[in-house]
XYZ file of C-alpha atoms in Angstrom:
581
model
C -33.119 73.508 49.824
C -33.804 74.112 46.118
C -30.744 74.837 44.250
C -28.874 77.589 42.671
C -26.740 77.021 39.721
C -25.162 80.347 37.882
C -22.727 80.531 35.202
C -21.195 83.092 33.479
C -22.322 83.946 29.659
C -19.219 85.036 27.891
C -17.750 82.137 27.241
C -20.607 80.194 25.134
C -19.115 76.982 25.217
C -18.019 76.933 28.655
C -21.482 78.278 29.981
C -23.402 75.583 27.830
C -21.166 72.617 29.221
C -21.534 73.868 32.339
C -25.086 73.927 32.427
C -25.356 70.937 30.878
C -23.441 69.380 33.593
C -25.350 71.001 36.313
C -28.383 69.923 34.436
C -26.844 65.973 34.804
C -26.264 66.836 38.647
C -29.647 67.752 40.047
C -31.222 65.122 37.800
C -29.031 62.727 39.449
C -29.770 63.734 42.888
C -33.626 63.771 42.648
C -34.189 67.873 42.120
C -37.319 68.442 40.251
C -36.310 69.594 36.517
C -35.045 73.043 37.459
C -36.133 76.616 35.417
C -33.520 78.589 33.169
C -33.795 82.375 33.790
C -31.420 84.791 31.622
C -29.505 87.568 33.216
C -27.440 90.302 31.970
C -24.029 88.104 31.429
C -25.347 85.260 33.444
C -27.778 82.302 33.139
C -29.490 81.015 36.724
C -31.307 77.610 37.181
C -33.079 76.996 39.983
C -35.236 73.965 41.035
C -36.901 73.284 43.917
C -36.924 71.243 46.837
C -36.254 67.297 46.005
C -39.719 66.503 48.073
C -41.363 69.545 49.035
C -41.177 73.124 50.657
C -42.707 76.378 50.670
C -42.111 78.199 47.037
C -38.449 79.844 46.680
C -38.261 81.961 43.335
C -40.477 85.218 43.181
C -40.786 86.934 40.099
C -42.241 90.667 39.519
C -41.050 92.235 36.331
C -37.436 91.761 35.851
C -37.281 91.875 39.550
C -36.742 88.668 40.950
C -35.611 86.433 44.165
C -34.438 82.916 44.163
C -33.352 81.438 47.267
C -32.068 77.977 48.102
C -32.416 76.844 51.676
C -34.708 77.992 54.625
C -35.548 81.727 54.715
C -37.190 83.216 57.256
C -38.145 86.998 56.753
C -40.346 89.377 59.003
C -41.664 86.023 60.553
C -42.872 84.134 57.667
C -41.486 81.589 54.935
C -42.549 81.202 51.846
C -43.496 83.801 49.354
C -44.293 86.138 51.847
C -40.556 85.944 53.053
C -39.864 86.126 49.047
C -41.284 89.295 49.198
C -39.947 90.913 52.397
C -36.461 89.880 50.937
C -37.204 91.434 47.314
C -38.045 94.544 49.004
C -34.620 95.296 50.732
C -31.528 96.451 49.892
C -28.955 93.583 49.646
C -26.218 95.780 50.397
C -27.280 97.310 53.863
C -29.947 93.734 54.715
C -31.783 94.506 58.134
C -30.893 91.285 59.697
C -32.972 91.512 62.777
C -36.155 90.975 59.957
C -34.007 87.969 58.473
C -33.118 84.234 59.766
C -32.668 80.732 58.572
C -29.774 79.254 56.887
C -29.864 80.015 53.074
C -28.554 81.425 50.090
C -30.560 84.220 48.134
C -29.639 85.671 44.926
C -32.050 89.058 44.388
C -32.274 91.107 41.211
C -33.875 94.727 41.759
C -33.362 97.625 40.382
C -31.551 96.288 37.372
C -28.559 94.741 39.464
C -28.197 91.167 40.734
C -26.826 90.242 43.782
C -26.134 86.866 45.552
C -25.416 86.472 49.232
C -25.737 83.705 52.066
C -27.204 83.346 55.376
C -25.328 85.469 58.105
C -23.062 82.992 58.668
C -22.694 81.561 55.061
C -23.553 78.178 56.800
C -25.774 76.991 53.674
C -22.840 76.739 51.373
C -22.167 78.673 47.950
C -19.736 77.461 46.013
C -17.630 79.205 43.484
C -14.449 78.908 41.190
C -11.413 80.863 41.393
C -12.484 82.880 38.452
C -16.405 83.579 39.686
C -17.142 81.974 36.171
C -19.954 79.267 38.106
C -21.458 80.212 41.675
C -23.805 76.609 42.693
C -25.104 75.093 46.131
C -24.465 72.309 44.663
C -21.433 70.812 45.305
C -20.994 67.982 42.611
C -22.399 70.585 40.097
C -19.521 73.290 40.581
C -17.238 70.564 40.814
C -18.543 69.046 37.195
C -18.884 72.509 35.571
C -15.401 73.116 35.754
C -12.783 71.243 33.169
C -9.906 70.653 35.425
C -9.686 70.356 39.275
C -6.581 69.651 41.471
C -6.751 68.399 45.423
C -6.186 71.388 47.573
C -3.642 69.641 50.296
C -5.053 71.770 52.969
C -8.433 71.131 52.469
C -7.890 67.433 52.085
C -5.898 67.608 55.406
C -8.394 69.778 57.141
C -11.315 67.376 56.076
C -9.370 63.926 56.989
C -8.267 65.012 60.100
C -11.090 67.674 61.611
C -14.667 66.278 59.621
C -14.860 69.260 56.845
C -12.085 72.396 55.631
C -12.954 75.514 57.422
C -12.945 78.914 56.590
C -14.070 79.391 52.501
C -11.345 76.137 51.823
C -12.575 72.901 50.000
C -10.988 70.070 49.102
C -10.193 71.342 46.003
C -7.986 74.568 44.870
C -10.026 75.565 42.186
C -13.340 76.257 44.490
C -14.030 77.890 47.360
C -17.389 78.434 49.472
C -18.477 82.061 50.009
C -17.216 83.781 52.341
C -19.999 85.495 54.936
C -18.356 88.870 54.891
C -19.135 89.533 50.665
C -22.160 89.875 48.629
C -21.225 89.269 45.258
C -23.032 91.780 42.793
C -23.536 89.967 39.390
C -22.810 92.208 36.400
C -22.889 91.883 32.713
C -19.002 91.536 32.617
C -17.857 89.909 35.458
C -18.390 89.415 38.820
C -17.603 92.542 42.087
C -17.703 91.783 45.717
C -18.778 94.127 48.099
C -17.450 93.711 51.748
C -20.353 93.555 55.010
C -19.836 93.622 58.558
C -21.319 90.551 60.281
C -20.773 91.376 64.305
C -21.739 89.796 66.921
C -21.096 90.763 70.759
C -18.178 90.849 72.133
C -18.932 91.342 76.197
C -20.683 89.305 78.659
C -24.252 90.454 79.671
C -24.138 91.860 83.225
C -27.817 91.291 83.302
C -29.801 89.067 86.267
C -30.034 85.080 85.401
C -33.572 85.913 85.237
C -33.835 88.459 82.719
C -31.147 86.590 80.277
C -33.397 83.314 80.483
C -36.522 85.841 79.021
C -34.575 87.219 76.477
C -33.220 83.838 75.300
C -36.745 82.201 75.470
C -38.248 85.038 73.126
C -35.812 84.740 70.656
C -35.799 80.867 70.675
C -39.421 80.892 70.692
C -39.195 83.907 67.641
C -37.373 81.497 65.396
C -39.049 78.188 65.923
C -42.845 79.775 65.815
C -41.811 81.322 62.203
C -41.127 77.916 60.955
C -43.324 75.704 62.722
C -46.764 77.864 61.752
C -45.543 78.026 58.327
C -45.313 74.628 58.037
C -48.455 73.727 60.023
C -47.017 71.359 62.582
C -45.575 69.140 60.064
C -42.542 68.552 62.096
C -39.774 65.677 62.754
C -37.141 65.993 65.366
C -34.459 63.994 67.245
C -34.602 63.212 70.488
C -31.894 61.685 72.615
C -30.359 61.318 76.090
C -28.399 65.331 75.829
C -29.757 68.468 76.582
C -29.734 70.212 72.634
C -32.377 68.001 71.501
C -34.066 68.521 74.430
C -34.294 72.397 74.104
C -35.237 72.115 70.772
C -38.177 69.771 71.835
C -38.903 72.011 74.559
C -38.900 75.083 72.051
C -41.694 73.322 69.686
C -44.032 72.289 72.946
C -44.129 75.688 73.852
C -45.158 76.715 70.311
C -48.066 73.794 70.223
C -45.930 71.746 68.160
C -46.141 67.828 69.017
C -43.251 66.786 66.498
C -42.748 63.115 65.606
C -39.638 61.843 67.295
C -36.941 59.287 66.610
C -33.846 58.359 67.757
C -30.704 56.097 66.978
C -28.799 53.843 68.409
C -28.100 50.241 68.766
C -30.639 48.904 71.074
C -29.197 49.057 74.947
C -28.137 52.136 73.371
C -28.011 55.392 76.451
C -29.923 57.507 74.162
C -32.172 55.043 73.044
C -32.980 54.169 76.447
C -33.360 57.821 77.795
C -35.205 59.082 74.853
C -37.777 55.894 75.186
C -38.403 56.332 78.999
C -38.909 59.927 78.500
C -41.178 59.302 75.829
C -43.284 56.877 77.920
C -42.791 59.028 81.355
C -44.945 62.297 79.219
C -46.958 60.278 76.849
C -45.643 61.179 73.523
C -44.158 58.136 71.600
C -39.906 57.794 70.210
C -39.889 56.234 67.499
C -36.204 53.834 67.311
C -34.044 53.291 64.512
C -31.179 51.194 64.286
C -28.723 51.798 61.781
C -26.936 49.032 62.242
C -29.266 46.576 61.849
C -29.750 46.434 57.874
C -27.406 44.273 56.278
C -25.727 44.535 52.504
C -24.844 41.749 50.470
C -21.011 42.834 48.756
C -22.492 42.518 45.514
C -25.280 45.078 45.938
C -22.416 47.645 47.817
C -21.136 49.314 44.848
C -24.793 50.451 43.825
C -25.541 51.319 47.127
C -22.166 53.487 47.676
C -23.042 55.109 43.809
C -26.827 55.883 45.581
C -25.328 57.386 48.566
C -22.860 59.758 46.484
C -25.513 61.290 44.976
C -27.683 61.462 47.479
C -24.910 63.110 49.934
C -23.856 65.252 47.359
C -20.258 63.718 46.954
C -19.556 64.832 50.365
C -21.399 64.239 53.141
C -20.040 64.934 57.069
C -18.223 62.246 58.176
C -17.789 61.194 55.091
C -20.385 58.401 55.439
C -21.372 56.975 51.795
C -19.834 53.561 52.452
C -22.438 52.415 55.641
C -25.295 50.400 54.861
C -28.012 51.938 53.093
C -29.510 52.992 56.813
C -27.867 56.581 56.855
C -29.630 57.623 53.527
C -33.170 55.835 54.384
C -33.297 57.718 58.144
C -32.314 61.346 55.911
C -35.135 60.426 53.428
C -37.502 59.436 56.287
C -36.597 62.859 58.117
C -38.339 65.221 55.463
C -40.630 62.739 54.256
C -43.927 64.589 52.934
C -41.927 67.826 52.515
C -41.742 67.941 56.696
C -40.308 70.417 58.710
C -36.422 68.166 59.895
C -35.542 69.691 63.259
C -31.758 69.838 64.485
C -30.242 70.514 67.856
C -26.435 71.279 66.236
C -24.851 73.991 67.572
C -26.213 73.592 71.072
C -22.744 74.580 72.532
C -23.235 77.998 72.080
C -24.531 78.075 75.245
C -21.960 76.325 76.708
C -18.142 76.361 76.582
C -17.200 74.316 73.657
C -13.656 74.150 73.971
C -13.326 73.638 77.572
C -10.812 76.602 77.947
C -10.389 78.883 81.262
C -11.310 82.442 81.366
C -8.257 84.075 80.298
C -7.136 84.958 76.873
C -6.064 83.179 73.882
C -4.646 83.560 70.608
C -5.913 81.911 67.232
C -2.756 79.610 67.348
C -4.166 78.606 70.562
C -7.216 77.535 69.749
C -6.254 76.080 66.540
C -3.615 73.993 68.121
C -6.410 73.221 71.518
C -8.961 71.779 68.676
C -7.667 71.453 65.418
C -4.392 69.389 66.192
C -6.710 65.884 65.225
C -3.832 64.022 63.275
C -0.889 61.501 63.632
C 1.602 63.554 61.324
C 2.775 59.768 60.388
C -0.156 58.824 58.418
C 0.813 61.525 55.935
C 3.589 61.890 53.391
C 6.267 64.160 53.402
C 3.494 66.653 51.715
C 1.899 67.433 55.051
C 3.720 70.121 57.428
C 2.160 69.973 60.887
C 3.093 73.350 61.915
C 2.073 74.880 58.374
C -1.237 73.164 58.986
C -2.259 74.821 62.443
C -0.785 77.605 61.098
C -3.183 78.491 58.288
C -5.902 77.259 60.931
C -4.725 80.206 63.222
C -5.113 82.416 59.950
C -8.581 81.242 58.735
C -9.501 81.700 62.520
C -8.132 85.613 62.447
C -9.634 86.321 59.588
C -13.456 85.157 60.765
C -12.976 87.862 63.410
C -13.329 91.271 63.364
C -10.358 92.960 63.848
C -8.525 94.359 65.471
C -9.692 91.899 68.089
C -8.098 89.027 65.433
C -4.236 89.817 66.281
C -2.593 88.791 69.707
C -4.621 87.235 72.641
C -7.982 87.026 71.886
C -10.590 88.087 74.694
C -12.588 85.157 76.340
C -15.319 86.155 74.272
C -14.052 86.399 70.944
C -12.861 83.024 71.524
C -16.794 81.944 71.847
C -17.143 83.371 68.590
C -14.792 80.829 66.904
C -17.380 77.946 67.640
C -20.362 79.278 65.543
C -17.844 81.454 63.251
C -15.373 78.501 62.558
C -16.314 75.038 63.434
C -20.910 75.565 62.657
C -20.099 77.305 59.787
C -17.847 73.787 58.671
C -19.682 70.970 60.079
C -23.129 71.664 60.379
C -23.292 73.928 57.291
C -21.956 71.000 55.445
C -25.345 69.404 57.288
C -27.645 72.017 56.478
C -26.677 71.989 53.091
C -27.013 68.645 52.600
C -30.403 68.327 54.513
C -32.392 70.722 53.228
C -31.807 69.685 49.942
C -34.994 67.746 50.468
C -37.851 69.679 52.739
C -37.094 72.656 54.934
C -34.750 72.512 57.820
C -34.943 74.089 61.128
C -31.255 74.559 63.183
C -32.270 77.487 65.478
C -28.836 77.549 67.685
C -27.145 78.400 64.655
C -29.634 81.791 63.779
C -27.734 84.182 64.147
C -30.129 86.373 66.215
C -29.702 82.994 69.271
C -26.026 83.181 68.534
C -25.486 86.939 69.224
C -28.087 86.299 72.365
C -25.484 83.340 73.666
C -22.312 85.549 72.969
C -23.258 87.967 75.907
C -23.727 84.815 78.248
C -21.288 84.820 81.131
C -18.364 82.074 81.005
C -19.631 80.986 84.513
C -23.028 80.237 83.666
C -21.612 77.822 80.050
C -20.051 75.698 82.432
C -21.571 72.036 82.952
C -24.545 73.027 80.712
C -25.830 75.217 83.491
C -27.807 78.335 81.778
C -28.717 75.897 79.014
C -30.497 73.572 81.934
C -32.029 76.579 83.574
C -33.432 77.964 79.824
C -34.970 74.485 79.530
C -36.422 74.247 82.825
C -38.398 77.872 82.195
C -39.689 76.313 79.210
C -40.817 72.909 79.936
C -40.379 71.942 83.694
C -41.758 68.394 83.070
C -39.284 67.804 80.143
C -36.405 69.405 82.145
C -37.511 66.929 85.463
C -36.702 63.706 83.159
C -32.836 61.605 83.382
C -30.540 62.166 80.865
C -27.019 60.798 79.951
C -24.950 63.145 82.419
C -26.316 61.278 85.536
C -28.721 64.045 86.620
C -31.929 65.754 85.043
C -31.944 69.442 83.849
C -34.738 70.525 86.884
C -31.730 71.907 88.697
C -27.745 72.419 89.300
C -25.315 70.316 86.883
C -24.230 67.433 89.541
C -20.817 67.725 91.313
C -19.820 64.629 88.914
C -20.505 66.619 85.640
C -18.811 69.266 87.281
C -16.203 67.857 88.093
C -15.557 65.874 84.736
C -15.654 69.595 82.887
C -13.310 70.591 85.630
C -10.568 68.219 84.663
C -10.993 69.064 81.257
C -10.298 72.641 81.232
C -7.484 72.508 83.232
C -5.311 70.851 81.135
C -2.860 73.049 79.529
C -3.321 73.846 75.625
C 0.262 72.524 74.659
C -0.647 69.170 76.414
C -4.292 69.248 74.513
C -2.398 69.431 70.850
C -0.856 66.118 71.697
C -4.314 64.400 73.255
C -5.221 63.081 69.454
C -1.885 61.588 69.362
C -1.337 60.334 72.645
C -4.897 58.229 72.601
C -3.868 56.805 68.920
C -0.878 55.224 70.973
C -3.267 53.286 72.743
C -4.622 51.498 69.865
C -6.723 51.606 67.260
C -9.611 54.660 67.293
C -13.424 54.925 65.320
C -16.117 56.549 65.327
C -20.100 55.830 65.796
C -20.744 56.137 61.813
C -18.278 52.861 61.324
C -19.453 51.564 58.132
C -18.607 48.708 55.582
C -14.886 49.060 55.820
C -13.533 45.622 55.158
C -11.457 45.180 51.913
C -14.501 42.500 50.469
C -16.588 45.648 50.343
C -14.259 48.665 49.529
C -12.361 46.716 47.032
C -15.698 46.672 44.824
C -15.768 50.675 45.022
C -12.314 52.071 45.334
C -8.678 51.126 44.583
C -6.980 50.403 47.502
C -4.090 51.435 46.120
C -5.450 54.745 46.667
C -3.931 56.383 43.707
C -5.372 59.613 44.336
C -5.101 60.730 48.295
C -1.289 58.055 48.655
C 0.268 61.261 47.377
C -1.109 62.938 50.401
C -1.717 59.894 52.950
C 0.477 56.620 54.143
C -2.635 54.567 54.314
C -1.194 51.357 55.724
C -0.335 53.277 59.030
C -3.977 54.981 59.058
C -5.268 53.157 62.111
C -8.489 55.723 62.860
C -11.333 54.012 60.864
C -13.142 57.417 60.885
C -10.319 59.295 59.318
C -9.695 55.679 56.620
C -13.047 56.343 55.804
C -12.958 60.238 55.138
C -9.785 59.345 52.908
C -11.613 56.897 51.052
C -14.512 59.335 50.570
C -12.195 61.549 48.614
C -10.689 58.617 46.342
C -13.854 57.543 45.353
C -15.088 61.157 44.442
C -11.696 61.314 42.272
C -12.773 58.333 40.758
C -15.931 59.462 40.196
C -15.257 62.961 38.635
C -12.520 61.208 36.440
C -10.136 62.596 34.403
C -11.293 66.061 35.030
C -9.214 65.869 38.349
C -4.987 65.807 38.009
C -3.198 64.107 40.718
């Protein structure tokens, strides 16, 4: 991604321990040693991609743009799309010309600014005081003196993956928000407020025409970074329908990516994405993750390797596995390639399984967000107060006045790329293209707005999705895949059915589904891990002394939320006594 550290001037010995810190950090994690550029009340560093990528700092003068992440602008990366970015005005940005996930800082004119993506999915973090803006999560976290767990954020990443909205885990940072550009001055920092809107009515256009529009723009965004990078190109491949766009997106453009997939072997995707692979002659290359094996004695170095590498927090928060998760990322974007995501593939389909009628954020909050047993916290955590700042954060990603009482069907699509992409797979994005560029078209904003105006109708069972993948690549489309059908034609009456059943449960009766399967036994998830107390006694206390004022950990029987828990002990351990429980 490269990286962008910033810290504010006034303060001499704050801004040289800071740096000095953020130096420590990005040595730590592999960045190359990173250049020091002075600005009026601020100092920048900014180093470039831990393997390789196309250039991402532009000087001209005392003009200058440094960008970490994947920029796309007027078609082309590099310093081309250095250029293109220089050249605009970073309070009225042309976003049609613009695309990628990334954060830019831009200095023209004599004033600095610093913005994200359109979604602020490649993270920026930030203190309360704007004294340190970094993409770097460890490195804010290390530049400040004191930090204190944010109970929301702590809740929101145990029990739902990652905090949403501008949250983290801890109260004295935040991530910044999509709807400010932050102008740097010589005193201080100003935000300036932009619209970010995306449509807000179905398309009453024919099936035909929609599936043309949606093929140019996919085709737009992955020809932009595919010829930049000359072919250079890994991508996943499994037995679902987003990898399978994806892969049907780069075959149109020429591009004959290397594959891979995971999965234990017998594994449905490893089985579909093998006898596709043989059935059109290109190979799949398997991993197994679960294969390697760790002696206890080597797991604490392993854990410290996977910290760093993962930034402190990785999705999931899977440091604690076997060494396998941080070989396949390293493997991904070896040679500086071109790592290929399908993430965010349910834009063109109906995420959270709702009828068409309206909603309000306390809805949907309480339909997706209501992942927890309120028993396996303390008396700290308030249920209600919980889904209730959920509802807020949700509001407040919206543009109003649409926010307040029942949402329309469509603003509720908005909520998935909006809420939960900007969480989850920004958390990804950050973390990936830390190494070589990364490619997640469904979450370009220019495919998002293109999904927003698809019909509810068509979202159901995958249906337009199917149909945009069989105008692209017939022969892909024609193969088996994991819902018991191919994508050559209608979703089967089975998948129909199952999608059916779903969204016809009532939304008070969804809040309680999380709860009600927990009663059944005990739950986990596919990233597992070395969870037994032989290996997490040599890295954390099990005492938990940091998260038992926020967790009862004996009653935790979810492995996958144990394991998020334990993620955030052994980052308190880690950042010491800088952090008061």
């Amino acid at each position: 991604m490269a990286s962008l550290f910033l810290v504010r001037t006034d303060d001499a010995r704050f801004a040289e321990a800071a740096l000095g810190e953020a130096r420590a950090v990005l040595s730590e994690q592999g960045f190359p040693a990173p250049a020091q550029l002075a600005l009026p009340g601020w100092t920048l560093l900014h180093a470039g991609h831990i393997i390789a990528g196309p250039p991402s700092l532009l000087q001209r003068g005392d003009d200058l743009v440094a960008v970490a992440g994947t920029l796309v602008a007027d078609g082309k990366m590099g310093e081309a799309a250095l250029a293109a970015l220089l050249a605009m005005d970073p309070l009225a940005l042309d976003w049609d010309r613009l695309g990628g996930q990334f954060v830019a800082l831009v200095r023209r004119n004599r004033r600095t600014f610093l913005f994200g993506d359109y979604f602020s999915a490649f993270q920026l973090f930030h203190d309360t005081d704007d004294r340190v803006f970094a993409t770097t999560f460890l490195a804010a976290a290390r530049a400040l003196p004191r930090l204190s767990f944010d109970a929301q954020g702590v809740y929101e990443l145990a029990f739902n993956v990652m905090p949403v909205g501008d949250d983290t885990v801890f109260e004295q940072l935040r991530t910044l928000s999509p709807n400010s550009v932050v102008e740097l001055t010589a005193t201080g920092a100003v935000r300036h407020a932009v619209a970010k809107p995306l449509p807000d009515a179905p398309s009453d256009l024919p099936v035909s025409e929609m599936i043309v529009r949606h093929r140019e723009r996919l085709r737009a965004i992955v020809e932009a970074h595919v010829d930049a990078l000359g072919g250079n190109v890994r991508a996943p491949l499994s037995g679902g329908l987003d990898s399978r766009l994806v892969l049907a997106a780069l075959r149109d453009r020429g591009c004959a990516p290397q594959l891979y997939v995971y999965g234990v072997p017998g594994d449905e995707d490893v089985v579909i994405a093998q006898a596709i692979g043989a059935a059109l002659g290109f190979p799949v290359e398997w991993h197994d993750k679960q294969q390697a094996q760790i002696a206890p004695d080597a797991f604490a170095a392993l854990v410290d390797r996977n910290f760093h590498q993962f930034d402190g927090l990785p999705t999931f928060g899977n440091i604690f596995d076997n060494g396998a998760h941080g070989t396949a990322q390293r493997a991904r974007h070896a040679d500086g390639a071109l790592a290929v995501s399908g993430g965010c593939g349910e834009i063109y389909r109906n995420f959270f399984y709702l009828p068409d009628r309206r909603y309000t954020a306390h809805d949907i909050a309480g339909t997706f967000f209501a992942r927890f047993v309120a028993s396996d916290a303390t008396a700290r955590f308030d249920a209600g107060a919980f889904l209730d700042r959920i509802a807020g954060k949700i509001a407040a990603a919206l543009a109003p006045p649409a926010a307040t009482g029942r949402l329309t069907r469509n603003r509720v699509e908005q909520i998935y790329p909006r809420i939960r992409c900007r969480a989850l797979f920004g958390r990804e994005i950050s973390l990936e293209a830390r190494f070589s560029p990364y490619l997640m078209p469904f979450l370009d904003h220019r495919v998002v707005a293109e999904a927003m105006t698809l019909p509810l109708a068509l979202k159901h069972a995958g249906r337009f999705e199917a149909a945009l993948l069989n105008a692209i690549d017939p022969a892909l489309a024609a193969q088996p895949s994991a819902y018991g059908h191919d994508f050559a034609g209608p979703p089967s009456l089975a998948h129909r059915r199952s999608e059916w059943l779903t969204r016809i449960r009532p939304v008070w009766l969804r809040r309680h589904s999380y709860a009600l399967r927990r009663r059944l036994g005990p739950m986990g998830d596919e990233h597992g891990g070395m969870l037994t107390p032989d290996y997490m006694g040599r890295v954390i206390d099990l005492d938990f002394p940091a998260m038992r004022t926020f967790f009862d950990m004996p009653a935790i029987t979810d492995s996958a939320v144990w394991r998020r828990i334990a993620n955030l002990e052994y980052l308190a351990a880690k950042l010491g006594s800088r952090v008061v429980v």
